[in-house]
XYZ file of C-alpha atoms in Angstrom:
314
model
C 83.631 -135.797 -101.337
C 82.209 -139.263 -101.443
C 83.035 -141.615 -104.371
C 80.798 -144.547 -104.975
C 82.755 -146.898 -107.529
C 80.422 -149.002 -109.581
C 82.913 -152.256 -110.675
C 80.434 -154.619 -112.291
C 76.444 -155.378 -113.237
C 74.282 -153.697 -115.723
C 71.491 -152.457 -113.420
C 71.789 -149.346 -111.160
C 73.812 -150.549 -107.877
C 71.198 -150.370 -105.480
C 74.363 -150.175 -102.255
C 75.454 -147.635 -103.855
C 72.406 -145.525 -104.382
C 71.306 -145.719 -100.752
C 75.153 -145.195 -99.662
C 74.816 -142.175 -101.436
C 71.181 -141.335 -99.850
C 72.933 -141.530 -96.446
C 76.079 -139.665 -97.220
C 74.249 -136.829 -98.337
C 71.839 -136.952 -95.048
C 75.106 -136.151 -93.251
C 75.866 -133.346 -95.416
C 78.112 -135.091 -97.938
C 78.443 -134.977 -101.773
C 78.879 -137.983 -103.938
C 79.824 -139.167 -107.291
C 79.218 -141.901 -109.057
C 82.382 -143.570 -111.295
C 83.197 -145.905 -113.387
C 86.524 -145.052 -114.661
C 90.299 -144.605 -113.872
C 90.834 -141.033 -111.761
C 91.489 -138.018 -113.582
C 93.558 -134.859 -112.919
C 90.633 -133.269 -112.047
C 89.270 -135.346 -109.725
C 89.662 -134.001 -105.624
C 90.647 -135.852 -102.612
C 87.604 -138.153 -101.121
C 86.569 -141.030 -99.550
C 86.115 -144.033 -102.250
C 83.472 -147.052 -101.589
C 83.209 -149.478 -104.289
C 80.725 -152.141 -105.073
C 80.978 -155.705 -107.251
C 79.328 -158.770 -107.691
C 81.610 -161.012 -109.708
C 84.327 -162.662 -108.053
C 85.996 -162.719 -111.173
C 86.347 -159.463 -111.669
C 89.063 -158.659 -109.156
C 91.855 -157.448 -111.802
C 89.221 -154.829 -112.422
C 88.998 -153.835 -109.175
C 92.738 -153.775 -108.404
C 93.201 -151.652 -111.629
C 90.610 -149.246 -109.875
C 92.754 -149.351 -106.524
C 95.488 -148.289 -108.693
C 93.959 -145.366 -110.201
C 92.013 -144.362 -106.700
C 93.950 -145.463 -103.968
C 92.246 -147.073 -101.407
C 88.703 -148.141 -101.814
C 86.329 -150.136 -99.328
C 85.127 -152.508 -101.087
C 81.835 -154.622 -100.636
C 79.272 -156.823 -102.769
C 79.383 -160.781 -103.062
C 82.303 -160.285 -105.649
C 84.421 -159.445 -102.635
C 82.966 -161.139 -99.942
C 79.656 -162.954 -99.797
C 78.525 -161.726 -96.219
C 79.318 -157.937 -97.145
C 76.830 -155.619 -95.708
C 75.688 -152.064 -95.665
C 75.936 -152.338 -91.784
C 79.858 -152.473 -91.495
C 79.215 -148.892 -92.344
C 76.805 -147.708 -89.843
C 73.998 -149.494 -88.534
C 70.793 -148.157 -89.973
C 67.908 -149.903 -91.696
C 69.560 -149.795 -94.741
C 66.406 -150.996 -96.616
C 64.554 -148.278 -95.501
C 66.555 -145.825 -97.290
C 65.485 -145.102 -100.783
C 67.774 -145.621 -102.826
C 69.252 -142.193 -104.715
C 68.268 -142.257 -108.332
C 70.013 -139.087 -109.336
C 73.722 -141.487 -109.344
C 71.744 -142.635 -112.694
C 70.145 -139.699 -114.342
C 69.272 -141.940 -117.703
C 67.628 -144.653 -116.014
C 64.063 -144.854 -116.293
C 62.761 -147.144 -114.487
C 62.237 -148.664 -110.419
C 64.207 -151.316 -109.026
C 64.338 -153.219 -105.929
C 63.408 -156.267 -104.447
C 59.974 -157.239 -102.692
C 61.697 -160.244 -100.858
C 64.931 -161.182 -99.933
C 66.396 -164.807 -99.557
C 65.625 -168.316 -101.074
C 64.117 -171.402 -100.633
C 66.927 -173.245 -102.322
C 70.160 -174.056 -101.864
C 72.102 -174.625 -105.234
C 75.773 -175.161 -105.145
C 76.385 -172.531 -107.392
C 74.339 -169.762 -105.544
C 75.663 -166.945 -102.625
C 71.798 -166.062 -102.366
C 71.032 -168.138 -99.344
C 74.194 -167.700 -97.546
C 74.275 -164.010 -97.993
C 70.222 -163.524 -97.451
C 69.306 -166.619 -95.597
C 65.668 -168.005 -95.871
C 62.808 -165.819 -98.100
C 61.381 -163.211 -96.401
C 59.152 -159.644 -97.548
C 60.836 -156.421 -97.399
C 58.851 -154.029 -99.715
C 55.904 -153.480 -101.712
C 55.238 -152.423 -105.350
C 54.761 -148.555 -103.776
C 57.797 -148.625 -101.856
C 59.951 -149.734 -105.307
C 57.806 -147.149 -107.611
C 59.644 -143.752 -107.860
C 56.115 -142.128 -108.746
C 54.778 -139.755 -111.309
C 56.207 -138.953 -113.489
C 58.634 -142.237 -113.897
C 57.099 -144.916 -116.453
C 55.281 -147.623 -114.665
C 57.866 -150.130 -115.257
C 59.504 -152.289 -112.344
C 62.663 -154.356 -112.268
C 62.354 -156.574 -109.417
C 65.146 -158.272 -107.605
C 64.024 -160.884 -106.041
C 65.795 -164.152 -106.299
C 62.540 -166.259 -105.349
C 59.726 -163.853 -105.904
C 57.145 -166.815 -104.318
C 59.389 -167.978 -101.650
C 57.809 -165.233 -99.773
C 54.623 -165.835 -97.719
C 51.542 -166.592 -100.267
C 49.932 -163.316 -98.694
C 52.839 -161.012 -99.631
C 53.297 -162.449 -103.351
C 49.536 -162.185 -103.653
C 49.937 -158.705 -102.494
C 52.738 -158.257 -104.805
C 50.474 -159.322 -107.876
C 47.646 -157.506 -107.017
C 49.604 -154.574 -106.531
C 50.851 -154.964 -110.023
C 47.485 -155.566 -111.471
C 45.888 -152.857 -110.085
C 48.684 -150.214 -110.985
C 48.693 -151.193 -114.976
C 52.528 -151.999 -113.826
C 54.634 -153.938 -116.155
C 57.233 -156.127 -114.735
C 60.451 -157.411 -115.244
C 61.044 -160.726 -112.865
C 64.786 -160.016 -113.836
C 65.905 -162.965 -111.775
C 63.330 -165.285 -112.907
C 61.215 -168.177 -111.408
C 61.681 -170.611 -110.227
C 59.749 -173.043 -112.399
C 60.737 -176.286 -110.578
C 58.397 -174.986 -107.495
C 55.664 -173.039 -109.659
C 51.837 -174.258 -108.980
C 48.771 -173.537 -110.466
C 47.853 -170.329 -108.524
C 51.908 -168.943 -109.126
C 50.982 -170.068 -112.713
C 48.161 -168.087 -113.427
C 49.376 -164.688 -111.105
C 52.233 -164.828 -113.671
C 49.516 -165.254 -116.658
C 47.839 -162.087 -114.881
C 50.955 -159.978 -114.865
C 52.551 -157.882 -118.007
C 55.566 -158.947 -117.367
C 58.154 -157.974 -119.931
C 62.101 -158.776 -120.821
C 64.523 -156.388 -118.900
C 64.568 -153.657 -121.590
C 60.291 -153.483 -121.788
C 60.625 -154.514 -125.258
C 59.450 -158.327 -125.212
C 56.766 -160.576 -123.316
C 59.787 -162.570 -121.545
C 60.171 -164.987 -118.181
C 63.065 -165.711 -116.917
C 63.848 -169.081 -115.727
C 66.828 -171.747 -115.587
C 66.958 -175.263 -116.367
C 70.764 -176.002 -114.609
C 70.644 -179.553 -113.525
C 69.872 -181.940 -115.835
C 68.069 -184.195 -113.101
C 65.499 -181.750 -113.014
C 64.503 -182.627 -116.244
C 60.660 -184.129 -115.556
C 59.898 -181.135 -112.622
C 61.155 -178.689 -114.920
C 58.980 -179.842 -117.948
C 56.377 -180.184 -115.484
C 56.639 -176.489 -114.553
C 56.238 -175.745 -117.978
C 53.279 -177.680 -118.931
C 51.362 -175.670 -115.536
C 52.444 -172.180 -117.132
C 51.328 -172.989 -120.000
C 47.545 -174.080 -118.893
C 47.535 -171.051 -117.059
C 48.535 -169.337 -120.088
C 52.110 -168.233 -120.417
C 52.862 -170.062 -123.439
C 56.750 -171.932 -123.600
C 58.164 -169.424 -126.014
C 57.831 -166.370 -123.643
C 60.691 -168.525 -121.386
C 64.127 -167.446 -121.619
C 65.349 -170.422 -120.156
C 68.921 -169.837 -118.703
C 71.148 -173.343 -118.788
C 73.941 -173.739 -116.690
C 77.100 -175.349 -118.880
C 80.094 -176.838 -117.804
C 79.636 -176.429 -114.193
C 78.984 -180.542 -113.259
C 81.592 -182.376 -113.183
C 82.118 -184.915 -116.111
C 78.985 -182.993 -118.146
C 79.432 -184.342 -121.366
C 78.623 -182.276 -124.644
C 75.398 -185.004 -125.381
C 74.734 -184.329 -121.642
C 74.433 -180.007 -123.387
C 73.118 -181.208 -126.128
C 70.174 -183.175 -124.550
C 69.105 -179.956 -122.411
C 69.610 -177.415 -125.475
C 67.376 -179.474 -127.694
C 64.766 -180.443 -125.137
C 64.412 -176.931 -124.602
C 63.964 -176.238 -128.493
C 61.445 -178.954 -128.868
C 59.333 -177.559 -125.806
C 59.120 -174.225 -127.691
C 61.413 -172.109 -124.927
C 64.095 -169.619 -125.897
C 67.581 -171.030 -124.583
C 70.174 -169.087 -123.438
C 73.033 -171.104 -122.353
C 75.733 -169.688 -119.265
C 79.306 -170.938 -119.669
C 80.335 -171.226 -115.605
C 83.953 -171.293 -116.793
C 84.715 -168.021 -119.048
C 88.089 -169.502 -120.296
C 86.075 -172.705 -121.831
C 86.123 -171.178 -125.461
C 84.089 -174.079 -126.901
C 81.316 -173.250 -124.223
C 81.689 -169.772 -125.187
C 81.026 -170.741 -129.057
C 78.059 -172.635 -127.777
C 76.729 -170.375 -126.274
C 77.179 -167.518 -128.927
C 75.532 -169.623 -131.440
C 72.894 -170.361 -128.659
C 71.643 -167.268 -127.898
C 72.574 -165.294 -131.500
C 69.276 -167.890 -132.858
C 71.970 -169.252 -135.441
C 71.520 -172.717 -134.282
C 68.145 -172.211 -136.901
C 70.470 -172.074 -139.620
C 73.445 -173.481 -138.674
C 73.946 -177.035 -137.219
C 76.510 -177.028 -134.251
C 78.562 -179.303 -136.194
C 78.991 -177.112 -138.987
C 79.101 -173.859 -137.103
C 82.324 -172.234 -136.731
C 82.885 -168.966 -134.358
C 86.068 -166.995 -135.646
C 86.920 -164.895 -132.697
C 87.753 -168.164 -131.079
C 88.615 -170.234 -134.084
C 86.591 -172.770 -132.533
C 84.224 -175.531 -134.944
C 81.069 -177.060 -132.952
């Protein structure tokens, strides 16, 4: 018995669906948890997966309860791979839906890597330089599954031009709808990225809204990041389908008009923000961000907004 211990993220764990693709090729059964063990539960191998560092008093509570689990994922080590279990072509392996019998739709990534290299970020350390690995048919599960894709991809047009152009076309011509769930990168968007995006039906992560994702982190960025904005909107994705994520309280000596500057340039340009505290334990960037991303900054000035799970006034 194989168990395949999900610690953290709200998509389907794509290491652990293809671990369990493999383990059954070699004869194996697995289970997917995401709970303490149970009285019921037989002896077995455990493998466990997270992405958040932060998260480690979850996974020793797991250790606990299961005894001893190999772990891997950039929450436990940034240059984890598949391949310090055996050395296949991992990404070849599709990746075994049936750990997730609810989930609807595809995932997985057309390109791996980034053309960036922002502090903050394990992407280019752990996947070096953009590169293609997949097309729109190898992510699609097929009839009868919704035509619906969640892609991966931390720099969807760091890839080769051909392959994203591939990529789009694929999309087109399938009547796919598309969740970038990672976003863009609108600091290195152009005219012809512009309007592919404009061409797509590219949706929020639930299928429910016309949403982009994109970041505004650095507030030096400001003029190429309004710039980026201004080309996707001639091409026609207009500033309030941006979910802009902004990174808070991550450069040293930010100040709160330093927050306040980026929140309300965003508001003015017409995008949705959605602020990311970088330190959990700041409650005041918590509050902030609550009242960011709740909308009750329409009503309620930050300075007159008070949160009272953290007793904290803007």
């Amino acid at each position: 018995m194989i168990y395949l211990i999900h610690a953290d993220g709200k998509f389907p764990n794509l290491a652990l669906m293809r671990l369990s693709r493999w383990f059954k090729q070699q004869g194996e059964i697995t289970e997917l948890i995401r709970r303490r063990r149970m009285l019921w539960d037989g002896a077995g191998q455990c493998y466990g997966s997270s992405i958040f560092s932060f998260n480690e008093p979850a996974r020793k509570a797991l250790e606990r309860s299961w005894g001893p689990i190999l772990w891997g994922g950039t929450g436990v080590k940034v240059e984890s791979n598949l391949r310090e279990i055996a050395d296949v072509d991992w990404e070849r392996l599709s990746p075994d839906y049936d750990l997730y019998p609810e989930y609807r739709y595809s995932l997985g990534f057309t390109q791996r890597g980034c053309r960036l290299s922002c502090p903050f970020c394990v992407v280019p350390r752990k996947e070096g330089k953009p590169r293609p690995v997949h097309t729109i048919g190898d992510i699609w599960r097929g009839e009868p599954h919704p035509r619906k894709i969640i892609l991966l991809d931390n720099d969807f047009f760091g890839q080769p031009r051909e392959h994203w152009q591939d990529r789009v076309r694929e999309l087109c011509a399938g009547n796919f709808k598309v969740s970038v769930s990672q976003g863009i990168n609108s600091r290195k968007v152009d005219d012809e990225s512009a309007q592919a995006l404009a061409s797509l039906e590219y949706r929020d992560n639930e299928f429910k809204e016309r949403i982009l994702y994109t970041a505004w982190d650095n507030l030096g960025d400001e003029r190429i990041f309004k710039r980026g904005v201004d080309i996707l909107r001639h091409a026609g994705v207009p500033p309030k389908h941006l979910r802009v994520y902004m990174l808070i309280g991550y450069a040293k000596g930010e100040t709160w008009e330093q927050i306040h500057h980026r929140f309300n340039e965003l508001v003015a340009l017409g995008c949705e923000p959605y602020p990311m505290a970088y330190d959990s334990t700041r409650k005041d960037l918590k509050a902030f961000q609550r009242w960011a991303i709740t909308g009750l900054y329409r009503a309620v000035p930050w300075n007159q907004y008070r949160d009272p799970r953290l007793d904290i006034r803007g």
